[in-house]
PDB file of C-alpha atoms and ligand atoms in Angstrom:
ATOM      1  CA  MET L  60      59.854 108.217  96.406  1.00  0.00           C
ATOM      2  CA  GLY L  61      60.281 105.702  98.594  1.00  0.00           C
ATOM      3  CA  LEU L  62      64.333 103.549  99.794  1.00  0.00           C
ATOM      4  CA  GLU L  63      65.719 104.106  96.855  1.00  0.00           C
ATOM      5  CA  ASN L  64      65.895 107.357  97.002  1.00  0.00           C
ATOM      6  CA  VAL L  65      67.399 107.345  99.948  1.00  0.00           C
ATOM      7  CA  ARG L  66      70.929 108.608 100.186  1.00  0.00           C
ATOM      8  CA  ILE L  67      73.582 109.627 103.261  1.00  0.00           C
ATOM      9  CA  ILE L  68      75.114 112.981 102.149  1.00  0.00           C
ATOM     10  CA  GLU L  69      78.574 114.330 103.157  1.00  0.00           C
ATOM     11  CA  LEU L  70      78.984 117.132 104.370  1.00  0.00           C
ATOM     12  CA  PRO L  71      81.303 119.374 104.866  1.00  0.00           C
ATOM     13  CA  LYS L  72      84.084 119.796 106.984  1.00  0.00           C
ATOM     14  CA  PHE L  73      86.825 122.304 108.116  1.00  0.00           C
ATOM     15  CA  LEU L  74      88.860 120.130 110.360  1.00  0.00           C
ATOM     16  CA  ASP L  75      90.666 122.836 112.302  1.00  0.00           C
ATOM     17  CA  ASP L  76      92.890 122.157 115.321  1.00  0.00           C
ATOM     18  CA  ARG L  77      90.477 124.632 117.084  1.00  0.00           C
ATOM     19  CA  GLY L  78      87.949 121.843 116.520  1.00  0.00           C
ATOM     20  CA  ASN L  79      86.283 121.186 113.692  1.00  0.00           C
ATOM     21  CA  LEU L  80      83.184 123.413 111.121  1.00  0.00           C
ATOM     22  CA  SER L  81      80.322 121.220 109.084  1.00  0.00           C
ATOM     23  CA  PHE L  82      77.310 123.153 107.265  1.00  0.00           C
ATOM     24  CA  PHE L  83      74.896 122.936 105.426  1.00  0.00           C
ATOM     25  CA  GLN L  84      72.029 125.318 103.472  1.00  0.00           C
ATOM     26  CA  ASN L  85      69.112 125.692 101.099  1.00  0.00           C
ATOM     27  CA  CYS L  86      69.345 123.191  97.833  1.00  0.00           C
ATOM     28  CA  ASP L  87      73.874 122.670  98.081  1.00  0.00           C
ATOM     29  CA  GLN L  88      73.982 120.282  99.371  1.00  0.00           C
ATOM     30  CA  ILE L  89      70.588 119.125 100.811  1.00  0.00           C
ATOM     31  CA  PRO L  90      68.167 119.098  97.937  1.00  0.00           C
ATOM     32  CA  PHE L  91      65.882 121.083  99.490  1.00  0.00           C
ATOM     33  CA  ASN L  92      65.239 124.123 100.615  1.00  0.00           C
ATOM     34  CA  ILE L  93      64.615 123.492 104.670  1.00  0.00           C
ATOM     35  CA  LYS L  94      61.593 125.418 106.227  1.00  0.00           C
ATOM     36  CA  ARG L  95      61.347 124.077 109.626  1.00  0.00           C
ATOM     37  CA  VAL L  96      64.371 122.135 112.279  1.00  0.00           C
ATOM     38  CA  TYR L  97      63.929 120.342 115.006  1.00  0.00           C
ATOM     39  CA  TRP L  98      65.963 118.047 117.246  1.00  0.00           C
ATOM     40  CA  ILE L  99      65.642 115.349 119.711  1.00  0.00           C
ATOM     41  CA  TYR L 100      67.336 114.779 123.110  1.00  0.00           C
ATOM     42  CA  ASP L 101      67.397 113.410 126.945  1.00  0.00           C
ATOM     43  CA  VAL L 102      66.132 109.956 125.066  1.00  0.00           C
ATOM     44  CA  PRO L 103      65.944 107.794 127.956  1.00  0.00           C
ATOM     45  CA  GLY L 104      67.879 104.106 127.279  1.00  0.00           C
ATOM     46  CA  GLY L 105      65.820 101.655 125.254  1.00  0.00           C
ATOM     47  CA  GLU L 106      62.930 104.140 123.641  1.00  0.00           C
ATOM     48  CA  GLN L 107      62.315 105.399 119.806  1.00  0.00           C
ATOM     49  CA  ARG L 108      61.419 108.253 118.468  1.00  0.00           C
ATOM     50  CA  GLY L 109      59.601 108.784 115.238  1.00  0.00           C
ATOM     51  CA  GLY L 110      57.319 105.483 114.502  1.00  0.00           C
ATOM     52  CA  HIS L 111      55.290 107.003 111.294  1.00  0.00           C
ATOM     53  CA  ALA L 112      55.824 108.202 107.636  1.00  0.00           C
ATOM     54  CA  TYR L 113      54.843 111.792 105.904  1.00  0.00           C
ATOM     55  CA  LYS L 114      53.203 112.336 102.267  1.00  0.00           C
ATOM     56  CA  ASP L 115      54.701 114.746 102.185  1.00  0.00           C
ATOM     57  CA  LEU L 116      57.726 115.624 103.590  1.00  0.00           C
ATOM     58  CA  GLN L 117      61.385 114.915 102.882  1.00  0.00           C
ATOM     59  CA  GLU L 118      64.250 115.884 105.241  1.00  0.00           C
ATOM     60  CA  VAL L 119      67.624 115.145 106.523  1.00  0.00           C
ATOM     61  CA  ILE L 120      68.232 113.559 109.629  1.00  0.00           C
ATOM     62  CA  ILE L 121      72.115 114.230 111.505  1.00  0.00           C
ATOM     63  CA  ALA L 122      72.856 112.808 114.319  1.00  0.00           C
ATOM     64  CA  LEU L 123      75.067 116.312 115.333  1.00  0.00           C
ATOM     65  CA  SER L 124      76.515 114.390 118.985  1.00  0.00           C
ATOM     66  CA  GLY L 125      76.574 110.570 119.976  1.00  0.00           C
ATOM     67  CA  SER L 126      74.932 107.941 118.124  1.00  0.00           C
ATOM     68  CA  PHE L 127      71.575 106.261 117.403  1.00  0.00           C
ATOM     69  CA  ASP L 128      70.283 104.034 114.421  1.00  0.00           C
ATOM     70  CA  VAL L 129      67.444 105.304 111.996  1.00  0.00           C
ATOM     71  CA  VAL L 130      65.226 102.122 110.271  1.00  0.00           C
ATOM     72  CA  LEU L 131      63.269 102.959 107.687  1.00  0.00           C
ATOM     73  CA  GLN L 132      60.956 100.798 105.350  1.00  0.00           C
ATOM     74  CA  ASP L 133      58.885 100.830 102.008  1.00  0.00           C
ATOM     75  CA  GLY L 134      56.251  98.327 103.571  1.00  0.00           C
ATOM     76  CA  ASN L 135      58.685  95.775 101.637  1.00  0.00           C
ATOM     77  CA  GLU L 136      61.819  96.000 102.374  1.00  0.00           C
ATOM     78  CA  LYS L 137      63.875  97.530 105.103  1.00  0.00           C
ATOM     79  CA  LYS L 138      67.015  99.720 105.955  1.00  0.00           C
ATOM     80  CA  VAL L 139      69.049 100.743 108.886  1.00  0.00           C
ATOM     81  CA  PHE L 140      71.421 103.104 108.677  1.00  0.00           C
ATOM     82  CA  SER L 141      73.635 104.049 111.789  1.00  0.00           C
ATOM     83  CA  LEU L 142      74.532 107.408 112.484  1.00  0.00           C
ATOM     84  CA  ASN L 143      77.031 108.983 114.479  1.00  0.00           C
ATOM     85  CA  ARG L 144      79.099 111.784 112.876  1.00  0.00           C
ATOM     86  CA  SER L 145      78.373 115.254 112.452  1.00  0.00           C
ATOM     87  CA  TYR L 146      79.192 115.516 108.859  1.00  0.00           C
ATOM     88  CA  TYR L 147      76.745 112.868 107.498  1.00  0.00           C
ATOM     89  CA  GLY L 148      72.874 113.746 106.338  1.00  0.00           C
ATOM     90  CA  LEU L 149      70.543 111.102 105.949  1.00  0.00           C
ATOM     91  CA  TYR L 150      68.276 112.602 103.318  1.00  0.00           C
ATOM     92  CA  VAL L 151      64.946 110.653 103.640  1.00  0.00           C
ATOM     93  CA  PRO L 152      61.908 111.198 101.230  1.00  0.00           C
ATOM     94  CA  GLN L 153      58.079 111.591 101.818  1.00  0.00           C
ATOM     95  CA  ARG L 154      56.870 108.032 101.832  1.00  0.00           C
ATOM     96  CA  VAL L 155      59.286 106.344 103.852  1.00  0.00           C
ATOM     97  CA  TRP L 156      58.412 104.869 107.276  1.00  0.00           C
ATOM     98  CA  ARG L 157      60.937 105.794 109.882  1.00  0.00           C
ATOM     99  CA  HIS L 158      61.613 105.329 113.590  1.00  0.00           C
ATOM    100  CA  MET L 159      64.746 105.914 115.370  1.00  0.00           C
ATOM    101  CA  GLU L 160      66.081 103.548 117.885  1.00  0.00           C
ATOM    102  CA  ASN L 161      69.826 102.572 120.112  1.00  0.00           C
ATOM    103  CA  PHE L 162      70.015 106.834 120.933  1.00  0.00           C
ATOM    104  CA  SER L 163      73.358 106.169 122.971  1.00  0.00           C
ATOM    105  CA  THR L 164      74.094 108.706 126.366  1.00  0.00           C
ATOM    106  CA  ASN L 165      73.667 112.529 125.363  1.00  0.00           C
ATOM    107  CA  SER L 166      72.721 111.596 121.537  1.00  0.00           C
ATOM    108  CA  LEU L 167      71.665 114.345 119.863  1.00  0.00           C
ATOM    109  CA  ALA L 168      69.368 114.062 116.312  1.00  0.00           C
ATOM    110  CA  PHE L 169      68.514 117.178 114.022  1.00  0.00           C
ATOM    111  CA  ILE L 170      66.263 117.272 111.707  1.00  0.00           C
ATOM    112  CA  ALA L 171      66.192 119.535 108.494  1.00  0.00           C
ATOM    113  CA  THR L 172      62.726 119.434 106.574  1.00  0.00           C
ATOM    114  CA  ASP L 173      61.227 121.060 103.727  1.00  0.00           C
ATOM    115  CA  SER L 174      57.459 121.520 105.342  1.00  0.00           C
ATOM    116  CA  LEU L 175      56.008 123.151 108.458  1.00  0.00           C
ATOM    117  CA  PHE L 176      54.939 121.103 110.790  1.00  0.00           C
ATOM    118  CA  ASP L 177      51.636 119.701 110.139  1.00  0.00           C
ATOM    119  CA  ALA L 178      49.840 117.125 111.867  1.00  0.00           C
ATOM    120  CA  ASP L 179      48.366 116.229 108.453  1.00  0.00           C
ATOM    121  CA  GLN L 180      50.958 115.477 107.703  1.00  0.00           C
ATOM    122  CA  TYR L 181      51.788 112.496 109.774  1.00  0.00           C
ATOM    123  CA  ILE L 182      51.235 108.574 108.525  1.00  0.00           C
ATOM    124  CA  ARG L 183      50.884 106.713 111.675  1.00  0.00           C
ATOM    125  CA  GLU L 184      48.895 103.620 110.996  1.00  0.00           C
ATOM    126  CA  PHE L 185      51.845 100.962 109.480  1.00  0.00           C
ATOM    127  CA  ASP L 186      49.265  98.605 107.369  1.00  0.00           C
ATOM    128  CA  LEU L 187      47.630 101.693 106.228  1.00  0.00           C
ATOM    129  CA  PHE L 188      51.368 102.669 105.099  1.00  0.00           C
ATOM    130  CA  LYS L 189      51.773  99.395 103.719  1.00  0.00           C
ATOM    131  CA  LYS L 190      49.121  99.815 101.468  1.00  0.00           C
ATOM    132  CA  LEU L 191      48.628 103.579 100.375  1.00  0.00           C
ATOM    133  CA  ALA L 192      53.018 102.404  99.083  1.00  0.00           C
ATOM    134  CA  ASN L 193      51.873  99.377  97.481  1.00  0.00           C
ATOM    135  CA  GLU L 194      48.887 101.287  96.078  1.00  0.00           C
ATOM    136  CA  GLN L 195      51.833 103.728  94.415  1.00  0.00           C
TER     137      GLN L 195
HETATM  138  P1  TYD D 478      56.528 113.213 116.703  1.00  0.00           P
HETATM  139  O1  TYD D 478      56.673 113.560 115.518  1.00  0.00           O
HETATM  140  O2  TYD D 478      55.173 112.500 116.844  1.00  0.00           O
HETATM  141  O3  TYD D 478      57.203 112.382 118.027  1.00  0.00           O
HETATM  142  P2  TYD D 478      57.748 110.989 117.573  1.00  0.00           P
HETATM  143  O4  TYD D 478      57.167 111.138 115.759  1.00  0.00           O
HETATM  144  O5  TYD D 478      59.085 111.052 117.465  1.00  0.00           O
HETATM  145  O6  TYD D 478      56.207 110.658 118.731  1.00  0.00           O
HETATM  146  O7  TYD D 478      55.811 115.091 117.636  1.00  0.00           O
HETATM  147  C1  TYD D 478      55.772 114.819 119.478  1.00  0.00           C
HETATM  148  C2  TYD D 478      55.368 115.810 118.956  1.00  0.00           C
HETATM  149  O8  TYD D 478      55.692 117.541 119.326  1.00  0.00           O
HETATM  150  C3  TYD D 478      53.816 116.235 118.535  1.00  0.00           C
HETATM  151  O9  TYD D 478      52.965 115.965 119.608  1.00  0.00           O
HETATM  152  C4  TYD D 478      54.174 117.386 117.797  1.00  0.00           C
HETATM  153  C5  TYD D 478      54.902 118.470 117.867  1.00  0.00           C
HETATM  154  N1  TYD D 478      55.764 118.383 117.166  1.00  0.00           N
HETATM  155  C6  TYD D 478      55.418 119.911 116.962  1.00  0.00           C
HETATM  156  O10 TYD D 478      55.023 120.764 117.099  1.00  0.00           O
HETATM  157  N2  TYD D 478      56.360 120.665 116.208  1.00  0.00           N
HETATM  158  C7  TYD D 478      57.191 119.615 115.189  1.00  0.00           C
HETATM  159  O11 TYD D 478      58.064 120.249 114.804  1.00  0.00           O
HETATM  160  C8  TYD D 478      57.530 118.639 116.094  1.00  0.00           C
HETATM  161  C9  TYD D 478      58.511 117.598 114.762  1.00  0.00           C
HETATM  162  C10 TYD D 478      56.255 118.117 116.795  1.00  0.00           C
END
């Protein structure tokens, strides 16, 4: 799994004069069962979050509010996805280095994953990540 499997998933949207609604549920719109969700908020201007890869964890990242960039690397190539709509989910498979930057004021990053939190899932050193990526 690498950058070639990253993709934007357009989520359903119900446009309504009373306000719009979007959703996703296990395995229908996204390619895994959700075990955990978390969100990142109140990010000060200029800060970055992320900056690691996961050994075996898939995720979907959504800008529920505001905007930010997700920078993805597989050891050789780099791709940047600017998220600014709450109905776009960015699917990121395992073994992709990712960080988030350029958070707008009041942005809200929502992440759904297929795994419970486990610190052992993290690859936090880029050099080790590149080595593992090139061994695959
Ligand atoms: P981390 O994923 O390291 O954030 P970042 O990559 O942006 O630095 O998470 C920050 C802290 O939050 C870390 O101490 C672990 C903790 N954490 C949980 O306990 N559960 C979770 O689901 C997540 C995502 C983080």
